[in-house]
mmCIF file of N, CA, C and O in Angstrom:
data_model
loop_
_atom_site.group_PDB
_atom_site.id
_atom_site.type_symbol
_atom_site.label_atom_id
_atom_site.label_comp_id
_atom_site.label_asym_id
_atom_site.label_seq_id
_atom_site.Cartn_x
_atom_site.Cartn_y
_atom_site.Cartn_z
ATOM 1 N N MET A 30 10.798 -7.514 -24.045
ATOM 2 C CA MET A 30 11.615 -8.036 -25.129
ATOM 3 C C MET A 30 12.990 -7.397 -25.090
ATOM 4 O O MET A 30 13.124 -6.191 -24.911
ATOM 5 N N LYS A 31 13.976 -8.210 -25.260
ATOM 6 C CA LYS A 31 15.332 -7.702 -25.329
ATOM 7 C C LYS A 31 15.506 -6.872 -26.590
ATOM 8 O O LYS A 31 14.847 -7.100 -27.592
ATOM 9 N N SER A 32 16.429 -5.922 -26.526
ATOM 10 C CA SER A 32 16.731 -5.064 -27.665
ATOM 11 C C SER A 32 18.230 -5.103 -27.919
ATOM 12 O O SER A 32 19.025 -5.150 -26.973
ATOM 13 N N THR A 33 18.605 -5.064 -29.190
ATOM 14 C CA THR A 33 20.039 -5.078 -29.489
ATOM 15 C C THR A 33 20.729 -3.816 -28.993
ATOM 16 O O THR A 33 21.935 -3.829 -28.764
ATOM 17 N N LEU A 34 19.964 -2.736 -28.787
ATOM 18 C CA LEU A 34 20.578 -1.542 -28.217
ATOM 19 C C LEU A 34 20.963 -1.778 -26.757
ATOM 20 O O LEU A 34 21.928 -1.197 -26.265
ATOM 21 N N GLU A 35 20.236 -2.654 -26.078
ATOM 22 C CA GLU A 35 20.637 -3.048 -24.717
ATOM 23 C C GLU A 35 21.965 -3.797 -24.770
ATOM 24 O O GLU A 35 22.839 -3.591 -23.917
ATOM 25 N N LEU A 36 22.110 -4.669 -25.752
ATOM 26 C CA LEU A 36 23.364 -5.400 -25.930
ATOM 27 C C LEU A 36 24.499 -4.418 -26.227
ATOM 28 O O LEU A 36 25.588 -4.538 -25.664
ATOM 29 N N LEU A 37 24.241 -3.445 -27.073
ATOM 30 C CA LEU A 37 25.244 -2.435 -27.396
ATOM 31 C C LEU A 37 25.647 -1.656 -26.145
ATOM 32 O O LEU A 37 26.839 -1.427 -25.909
ATOM 33 N N ASP A 38 24.682 -1.266 -25.343
ATOM 34 C CA ASP A 38 24.993 -0.541 -24.107
ATOM 35 C C ASP A 38 25.878 -1.370 -23.183
ATOM 36 O O ASP A 38 26.832 -0.846 -22.596
ATOM 37 N N ARG A 39 25.576 -2.655 -23.059
ATOM 38 C CA ARG A 39 26.423 -3.528 -22.225
ATOM 39 C C ARG A 39 27.829 -3.618 -22.784
ATOM 40 O O ARG A 39 28.807 -3.615 -22.039
ATOM 41 N N ALA A 40 27.924 -3.714 -24.102
ATOM 42 C CA ALA A 40 29.241 -3.796 -24.734
ATOM 43 C C ALA A 40 30.043 -2.530 -24.484
ATOM 44 O O ALA A 40 31.246 -2.585 -24.186
ATOM 45 N N LEU A 41 29.377 -1.382 -24.576
ATOM 46 C CA LEU A 41 30.074 -0.113 -24.404
ATOM 47 C C LEU A 41 30.432 0.169 -22.944
ATOM 48 O O LEU A 41 31.244 1.042 -22.669
ATOM 49 N N LYS A 42 29.839 -0.578 -22.028
ATOM 50 C CA LYS A 42 30.245 -0.476 -20.621
ATOM 51 C C LYS A 42 31.547 -1.238 -20.375
ATOM 52 O O LYS A 42 32.253 -0.954 -19.417
ATOM 53 N N THR A 43 31.840 -2.196 -21.222
ATOM 54 C CA THR A 43 33.061 -2.989 -21.045
ATOM 55 C C THR A 43 34.236 -2.435 -21.830
ATOM 56 O O THR A 43 35.375 -2.540 -21.385
ATOM 57 N N HIS A 44 33.966 -1.879 -23.018
ATOM 58 C CA HIS A 44 35.017 -1.308 -23.870
ATOM 59 C C HIS A 44 34.446 -0.119 -24.623
ATOM 60 O O HIS A 44 33.249 -0.071 -24.903
ATOM 61 N N LYS A 45 35.299 0.800 -25.003
ATOM 62 C CA LYS A 45 34.889 1.951 -25.810
ATOM 63 C C LYS A 45 34.560 1.489 -27.229
ATOM 64 O O LYS A 45 35.062 0.468 -27.695
ATOM 65 N N ALA A 46 33.746 2.294 -27.906
ATOM 66 C CA ALA A 46 33.374 1.986 -29.294
ATOM 67 C C ALA A 46 34.614 1.849 -30.168
ATOM 68 O O ALA A 46 34.672 0.976 -31.042
ATOM 69 N N ALA A 47 35.617 2.681 -29.919
ATOM 70 C CA ALA A 47 36.852 2.606 -30.711
ATOM 71 C C ALA A 47 37.542 1.259 -30.537
ATOM 72 O O ALA A 47 38.096 0.707 -31.497
ATOM 73 N N ASP A 48 37.503 0.705 -29.325
ATOM 74 C CA ASP A 48 38.114 -0.607 -29.081
ATOM 75 C C ASP A 48 37.364 -1.711 -29.815
ATOM 76 O O ASP A 48 37.980 -2.593 -30.418
ATOM 77 N N TRP A 49 36.030 -1.662 -29.762
ATOM 78 C CA TRP A 49 35.231 -2.664 -30.479
ATOM 79 C C TRP A 49 35.471 -2.544 -31.978
ATOM 80 O O TRP A 49 35.601 -3.551 -32.679
ATOM 81 N N ALA A 50 35.508 -1.315 -32.475
ATOM 82 C CA ALA A 50 35.712 -1.094 -33.909
ATOM 83 C C ALA A 50 37.050 -1.677 -34.356
ATOM 84 O O ALA A 50 37.131 -2.340 -35.396
ATOM 85 N N LYS A 51 38.069 -1.446 -33.563
ATOM 86 C CA LYS A 51 39.390 -1.983 -33.904
ATOM 87 C C LYS A 51 39.378 -3.510 -33.866
ATOM 88 O O LYS A 51 39.903 -4.174 -34.753
ATOM 89 N N ARG A 52 38.745 -4.068 -32.841
ATOM 90 C CA ARG A 52 38.675 -5.523 -32.689
ATOM 91 C C ARG A 52 37.979 -6.180 -33.876
ATOM 92 O O ARG A 52 38.384 -7.236 -34.349
ATOM 93 N N TYR A 53 36.918 -5.536 -34.375
ATOM 94 C CA TYR A 53 36.116 -6.118 -35.450
ATOM 95 C C TYR A 53 36.497 -5.601 -36.840
ATOM 96 O O TYR A 53 35.869 -5.979 -37.825
ATOM 97 N N ASN A 54 37.463 -4.717 -36.891
ATOM 98 C CA ASN A 54 37.907 -4.132 -38.164
ATOM 99 C C ASN A 54 36.749 -3.443 -38.886
ATOM 100 O O ASN A 54 36.494 -3.676 -40.072
ATOM 101 N N ILE A 55 36.013 -2.617 -38.128
ATOM 102 C CA ILE A 55 34.923 -1.809 -38.673
ATOM 103 C C ILE A 55 35.163 -0.365 -38.249
ATOM 104 O O ILE A 55 36.041 -0.093 -37.439
ATOM 105 N N THR A 56 34.383 0.550 -38.795
ATOM 106 C CA THR A 56 34.551 1.949 -38.412
ATOM 107 C C THR A 56 33.749 2.254 -37.155
ATOM 108 O O THR A 56 32.696 1.650 -36.907
ATOM 109 N N GLN A 57 34.242 3.198 -36.378
ATOM 110 C CA GLN A 57 33.565 3.573 -35.146
ATOM 111 C C GLN A 57 32.155 4.131 -35.395
ATOM 112 O O GLN A 57 31.252 3.849 -34.609
ATOM 113 N N PRO A 58 31.935 4.881 -36.482
ATOM 114 C CA PRO A 58 30.567 5.373 -36.735
ATOM 115 C C PRO A 58 29.529 4.257 -36.914
ATOM 116 O O PRO A 58 28.329 4.516 -36.827
ATOM 117 N N THR A 59 29.975 3.042 -37.130
ATOM 118 C CA THR A 59 29.037 1.921 -37.237
ATOM 119 C C THR A 59 28.149 1.848 -35.994
ATOM 120 O O THR A 59 26.951 1.582 -36.086
ATOM 121 N N PHE A 60 28.735 2.120 -34.827
ATOM 122 C CA PHE A 60 27.979 2.057 -33.576
ATOM 123 C C PHE A 60 26.993 3.217 -33.473
ATOM 124 O O PHE A 60 25.856 3.036 -33.024
ATOM 125 N N ASN A 61 27.407 4.410 -33.903
ATOM 126 C CA ASN A 61 26.500 5.559 -33.900
ATOM 127 C C ASN A 61 25.352 5.353 -34.877
ATOM 128 O O ASN A 61 24.202 5.675 -34.579
ATOM 129 N N ASN A 62 25.676 4.805 -36.042
ATOM 130 C CA ASN A 62 24.635 4.534 -37.038
ATOM 131 C C ASN A 62 23.626 3.515 -36.525
ATOM 132 O O ASN A 62 22.419 3.644 -36.758
ATOM 133 N N ALA A 63 24.103 2.502 -35.832
ATOM 134 C CA ALA A 63 23.209 1.494 -35.269
ATOM 135 C C ALA A 63 22.260 2.133 -34.257
ATOM 136 O O ALA A 63 21.070 1.838 -34.234
ATOM 137 N N ARG A 64 22.798 3.008 -33.432
ATOM 138 C CA ARG A 64 21.956 3.679 -32.431
ATOM 139 C C ARG A 64 20.902 4.559 -33.124
ATOM 140 O O ARG A 64 19.740 4.577 -32.714
ATOM 141 N N LYS A 65 21.290 5.256 -34.201
ATOM 142 C CA LYS A 65 20.342 6.094 -34.935
ATOM 143 C C LYS A 65 19.237 5.251 -35.573
ATOM 144 O O LYS A 65 18.074 5.644 -35.579
ATOM 145 N N ARG A 66 19.614 4.073 -36.122
ATOM 146 C CA ARG A 66 18.626 3.181 -36.746
ATOM 147 C C ARG A 66 17.754 2.512 -35.693
ATOM 148 O O ARG A 66 16.629 2.117 -35.971
ATOM 149 N N GLY A 67 18.313 2.314 -34.504
ATOM 150 C CA GLY A 67 17.554 1.693 -33.424
ATOM 151 C C GLY A 67 17.819 0.212 -33.256
ATOM 152 O O GLY A 67 17.150 -0.444 -32.460
ATOM 153 N N PHE A 68 18.801 -0.326 -33.992
ATOM 154 C CA PHE A 68 19.115 -1.742 -33.868
ATOM 155 C C PHE A 68 20.496 -2.035 -34.449
ATOM 156 O O PHE A 68 21.009 -1.268 -35.258
ATOM 157 N N LEU A 69 21.069 -3.148 -34.025
ATOM 158 C CA LEU A 69 22.339 -3.635 -34.559
ATOM 159 C C LEU A 69 22.072 -4.600 -35.703
ATOM 160 O O LEU A 69 21.018 -5.234 -35.756
ATOM 161 N N SER A 70 23.043 -4.760 -36.570
ATOM 162 C CA SER A 70 22.939 -5.790 -37.595
ATOM 163 C C SER A 70 23.073 -7.151 -36.914
ATOM 164 O O SER A 70 23.680 -7.265 -35.844
ATOM 165 N N PRO A 71 22.518 -8.196 -37.508
ATOM 166 C CA PRO A 71 22.687 -9.533 -36.926
ATOM 167 C C PRO A 71 24.160 -9.921 -36.772
ATOM 168 O O PRO A 71 24.539 -10.542 -35.770
ATOM 169 N N MET A 72 24.993 -9.532 -37.726
ATOM 170 C CA MET A 72 26.416 -9.866 -37.665
ATOM 171 C C MET A 72 27.080 -9.220 -36.456
ATOM 172 O O MET A 72 27.803 -9.880 -35.704
ATOM 173 N N LEU A 73 26.831 -7.940 -36.254
ATOM 174 C CA LEU A 73 27.443 -7.234 -35.135
ATOM 175 C C LEU A 73 26.861 -7.706 -33.807
ATOM 176 O O LEU A 73 27.596 -7.921 -32.838
ATOM 177 N N ALA A 74 25.554 -7.915 -33.763
ATOM 178 C CA ALA A 74 24.917 -8.391 -32.531
ATOM 179 C C ALA A 74 25.464 -9.758 -32.129
ATOM 180 O O ALA A 74 25.769 -9.993 -30.959
ATOM 181 N N GLY A 75 25.610 -10.645 -33.090
ATOM 182 C CA GLY A 75 26.133 -11.981 -32.794
ATOM 183 C C GLY A 75 27.555 -11.940 -32.280
ATOM 184 O O GLY A 75 27.900 -12.643 -31.323
ATOM 185 N N ASN A 76 28.382 -11.111 -32.879
ATOM 186 C CA ASN A 76 29.778 -11.036 -32.438
ATOM 187 C C ASN A 76 29.910 -10.374 -31.071
ATOM 188 O O ASN A 76 30.713 -10.820 -30.243
ATOM 189 N N LEU A 77 29.136 -9.331 -30.824
ATOM 190 C CA LEU A 77 29.156 -8.729 -29.488
ATOM 191 C C LEU A 77 28.685 -9.740 -28.449
ATOM 192 O O LEU A 77 29.256 -9.837 -27.363
ATOM 193 N N ALA A 78 27.638 -10.482 -28.794
ATOM 194 C CA ALA A 78 27.118 -11.489 -27.868
ATOM 195 C C ALA A 78 28.188 -12.523 -27.525
ATOM 196 O O ALA A 78 28.355 -12.874 -26.353
ATOM 197 N N ILE A 79 28.905 -12.993 -28.518
ATOM 198 C CA ILE A 79 29.977 -13.968 -28.268
ATOM 199 C C ILE A 79 30.975 -13.398 -27.276
ATOM 200 O O ILE A 79 31.339 -14.050 -26.286
ATOM 201 N N ASP A 80 31.418 -12.163 -27.526
ATOM 202 C CA ASP A 80 32.436 -11.559 -26.671
ATOM 203 C C ASP A 80 31.920 -11.190 -25.292
ATOM 204 O O ASP A 80 32.708 -11.040 -24.351
ATOM 205 N N LEU A 81 30.609 -11.051 -25.141
ATOM 206 C CA LEU A 81 30.027 -10.755 -23.836
ATOM 207 C C LEU A 81 29.524 -12.005 -23.123
ATOM 208 O O LEU A 81 28.941 -11.919 -22.044
ATOM 209 N N GLY A 82 29.736 -13.163 -23.742
ATOM 210 C CA GLY A 82 29.313 -14.417 -23.125
ATOM 211 C C GLY A 82 27.817 -14.658 -23.212
ATOM 212 O O GLY A 82 27.250 -15.387 -22.402
ATOM 213 N N GLU A 83 27.184 -14.057 -24.206
ATOM 214 C CA GLU A 83 25.740 -14.209 -24.402
ATOM 215 C C GLU A 83 25.474 -15.221 -25.513
ATOM 216 O O GLU A 83 26.382 -15.630 -26.225
ATOM 217 N N ASP A 84 24.218 -15.578 -25.684
ATOM 218 C CA ASP A 84 23.794 -16.507 -26.730
ATOM 219 C C ASP A 84 23.766 -15.790 -28.078
ATOM 220 O O ASP A 84 22.873 -14.975 -28.345
ATOM 221 N N ALA A 85 24.749 -16.063 -28.911
ATOM 222 C CA ALA A 85 24.864 -15.373 -30.204
ATOM 223 C C ALA A 85 23.659 -15.645 -31.094
ATOM 224 O O ALA A 85 23.173 -14.734 -31.778
ATOM 225 N N GLN A 86 23.149 -16.858 -31.109
ATOM 226 C CA GLN A 86 22.009 -17.183 -31.975
ATOM 227 C C GLN A 86 20.776 -16.374 -31.579
ATOM 228 O O GLN A 86 20.054 -15.868 -32.436
ATOM 229 N N GLU A 87 20.546 -16.252 -30.290
ATOM 230 C CA GLU A 87 19.400 -15.472 -29.820
ATOM 231 C C GLU A 87 19.535 -14.009 -30.247
ATOM 232 O O GLU A 87 18.583 -13.417 -30.759
ATOM 233 N N TRP A 88 20.720 -13.438 -30.061
ATOM 234 C CA TRP A 88 20.909 -12.027 -30.401
ATOM 235 C C TRP A 88 20.861 -11.787 -31.897
ATOM 236 O O TRP A 88 20.371 -10.757 -32.349
ATOM 237 N N MET A 89 21.334 -12.735 -32.689
ATOM 238 C CA MET A 89 21.219 -12.582 -34.141
ATOM 239 C C MET A 89 19.757 -12.638 -34.561
ATOM 240 O O MET A 89 19.326 -11.890 -35.448
ATOM 241 N N ALA A 90 18.979 -13.496 -33.938
ATOM 242 C CA ALA A 90 17.550 -13.589 -34.246
ATOM 243 C C ALA A 90 16.837 -12.297 -33.856
ATOM 244 O O ALA A 90 16.009 -11.780 -34.624
ATOM 245 N N ILE A 91 17.161 -11.763 -32.694
ATOM 246 C CA ILE A 91 16.557 -10.495 -32.264
ATOM 247 C C ILE A 91 16.906 -9.391 -33.252
ATOM 248 O O ILE A 91 16.040 -8.621 -33.675
ATOM 249 N N ALA A 92 18.183 -9.322 -33.649
ATOM 250 C CA ALA A 92 18.618 -8.290 -34.597
ATOM 251 C C ALA A 92 17.906 -8.436 -35.938
ATOM 252 O O ALA A 92 17.498 -7.437 -36.545
ATOM 253 N N ALA A 93 17.761 -9.649 -36.398
ATOM 254 C CA ALA A 93 17.080 -9.874 -37.673
ATOM 255 C C ALA A 93 15.622 -9.422 -37.588
ATOM 256 O O ALA A 93 15.105 -8.790 -38.516
ATOM 257 N N MET A 94 14.962 -9.711 -36.487
ATOM 258 C CA MET A 94 13.565 -9.305 -36.330
ATOM 259 C C MET A 94 13.430 -7.797 -36.189
ATOM 260 O O MET A 94 12.493 -7.206 -36.715
ATOM 261 N N GLU A 95 14.380 -7.169 -35.494
ATOM 262 C CA GLU A 95 14.321 -5.716 -35.335
ATOM 263 C C GLU A 95 14.452 -4.988 -36.675
ATOM 264 O O GLU A 95 13.910 -3.901 -36.835
ATOM 265 N N SER A 96 15.162 -5.588 -37.615
ATOM 266 C CA SER A 96 15.372 -4.926 -38.906
ATOM 267 C C SER A 96 14.165 -5.061 -39.841
ATOM 268 O O SER A 96 14.115 -4.396 -40.866
ATOM 269 N N GLU A 97 13.227 -5.901 -39.481
ATOM 270 C CA GLU A 97 12.031 -6.099 -40.309
ATOM 271 C C GLU A 97 10.946 -5.078 -39.963
ATOM 272 O O GLU A 97 10.874 -4.602 -38.833
ATOM 273 N N ARG A 98 10.116 -4.764 -40.942
ATOM 274 C CA ARG A 98 8.973 -3.903 -40.679
ATOM 275 C C ARG A 98 7.988 -4.629 -39.776
ATOM 276 O O ARG A 98 7.910 -5.855 -39.784
ATOM 277 N N GLU A 99 7.242 -3.845 -39.018
ATOM 278 C CA GLU A 99 6.245 -4.450 -38.142
ATOM 279 C C GLU A 99 5.190 -5.147 -38.985
ATOM 280 O O GLU A 99 4.731 -4.621 -39.989
ATOM 281 N N SER A 100 4.863 -6.365 -38.557
ATOM 282 C CA SER A 100 3.847 -7.145 -39.249
ATOM 283 C C SER A 100 3.412 -8.265 -38.310
ATOM 284 O O SER A 100 4.100 -8.566 -37.321
ATOM 285 N N PRO A 101 2.294 -8.892 -38.607
ATOM 286 C CA PRO A 101 1.867 -10.020 -37.782
ATOM 287 C C PRO A 101 2.889 -11.159 -37.764
ATOM 288 O O PRO A 101 3.083 -11.810 -36.736
ATOM 289 N N LEU A 102 3.565 -11.384 -38.882
ATOM 290 C CA LEU A 102 4.566 -12.455 -38.925
ATOM 291 C C LEU A 102 5.750 -12.135 -38.017
ATOM 292 O O LEU A 102 6.267 -13.010 -37.322
ATOM 293 N N ARG A 103 6.178 -10.878 -38.021
ATOM 294 C CA ARG A 103 7.277 -10.462 -37.141
ATOM 295 C C ARG A 103 6.861 -10.629 -35.685
ATOM 296 O O ARG A 103 7.623 -11.156 -34.865
ATOM 297 N N GLU A 104 5.674 -10.176 -35.348
ATOM 298 C CA GLU A 104 5.201 -10.279 -33.962
ATOM 299 C C GLU A 104 5.086 -11.732 -33.529
ATOM 300 O O GLU A 104 5.391 -12.068 -32.382
ATOM 301 N N ARG A 105 4.674 -12.596 -34.438
ATOM 302 C CA ARG A 105 4.574 -14.020 -34.120
ATOM 303 C C ARG A 105 5.944 -14.594 -33.770
ATOM 304 O O ARG A 105 6.100 -15.336 -32.794
ATOM 305 N N LEU A 106 6.958 -14.253 -34.579
ATOM 306 C CA LEU A 106 8.311 -14.746 -34.298
ATOM 307 C C LEU A 106 8.851 -14.181 -32.987
ATOM 308 O O LEU A 106 9.491 -14.900 -32.213
ATOM 309 N N MET A 107 8.603 -12.908 -32.727
ATOM 310 C CA MET A 107 9.078 -12.303 -31.495
ATOM 311 C C MET A 107 8.413 -12.952 -30.277
ATOM 312 O O MET A 107 9.075 -13.221 -29.274
ATOM 313 N N ALA A 108 7.142 -13.223 -30.383
ATOM 314 C CA ALA A 108 6.431 -13.886 -29.289
ATOM 315 C C ALA A 108 6.976 -15.284 -29.046
ATOM 316 O O ALA A 108 7.143 -15.724 -27.911
ATOM 317 N N THR A 109 7.279 -15.999 -30.120
ATOM 318 C CA THR A 109 7.836 -17.336 -30.002
ATOM 319 C C THR A 109 9.207 -17.300 -29.338
ATOM 320 O O THR A 109 9.513 -18.102 -28.459
ATOM 321 N N LEU A 110 10.027 -16.339 -29.712
ATOM 322 C CA LEU A 110 11.350 -16.200 -29.101
ATOM 323 C C LEU A 110 11.211 -15.876 -27.615
ATOM 324 O O LEU A 110 11.935 -16.451 -26.785
ATOM 325 N N ASN A 111 10.288 -15.005 -27.264
ATOM 326 C CA ASN A 111 10.083 -14.657 -25.852
ATOM 327 C C ASN A 111 9.636 -15.852 -25.027
ATOM 328 O O ASN A 111 10.038 -15.999 -23.879
ATOM 329 N N ARG A 112 8.790 -16.707 -25.609
ATOM 330 C CA ARG A 112 8.306 -17.884 -24.864
ATOM 331 C C ARG A 112 9.390 -18.927 -24.673
ATOM 332 O O ARG A 112 9.368 -19.667 -23.709
ATOM 333 N N SER A 113 10.350 -18.967 -25.580
ATOM 334 C CA SER A 113 11.370 -20.021 -25.514
ATOM 335 C C SER A 113 12.461 -19.727 -24.506
ATOM 336 O O SER A 113 13.264 -20.580 -24.198
ATOM 337 N N LYS A 114 12.496 -18.498 -23.956
ATOM 338 C CA LYS A 114 13.534 -18.119 -22.996
ATOM 339 C C LYS A 114 12.924 -17.993 -21.613
ATOM 340 O O LYS A 114 11.855 -17.424 -21.463
ATOM 341 N N PRO A 115 13.615 -18.517 -20.597
ATOM 342 C CA PRO A 115 13.070 -18.410 -19.229
ATOM 343 C C PRO A 115 13.054 -16.992 -18.723
ATOM 344 O O PRO A 115 13.722 -16.130 -19.136
#
């Protein structure tokens, strides 16, 4: 399963956190906080995906699922998302 932290790592290989923060008008600690929590917000994941040429809808869905507590419903959605991608 893809992780939004993987998306963050790819983003940080292209530009520094300070550059992304300036581009999005957010604070640089936003990226550190995301890493500590273990996931990006759907808003940040979607925007990074757009700028990296990725599917923003997919990354927003992944981010939304990552922010939810583990449950059978969450696992069902994650499994469905995994099956829909080649």
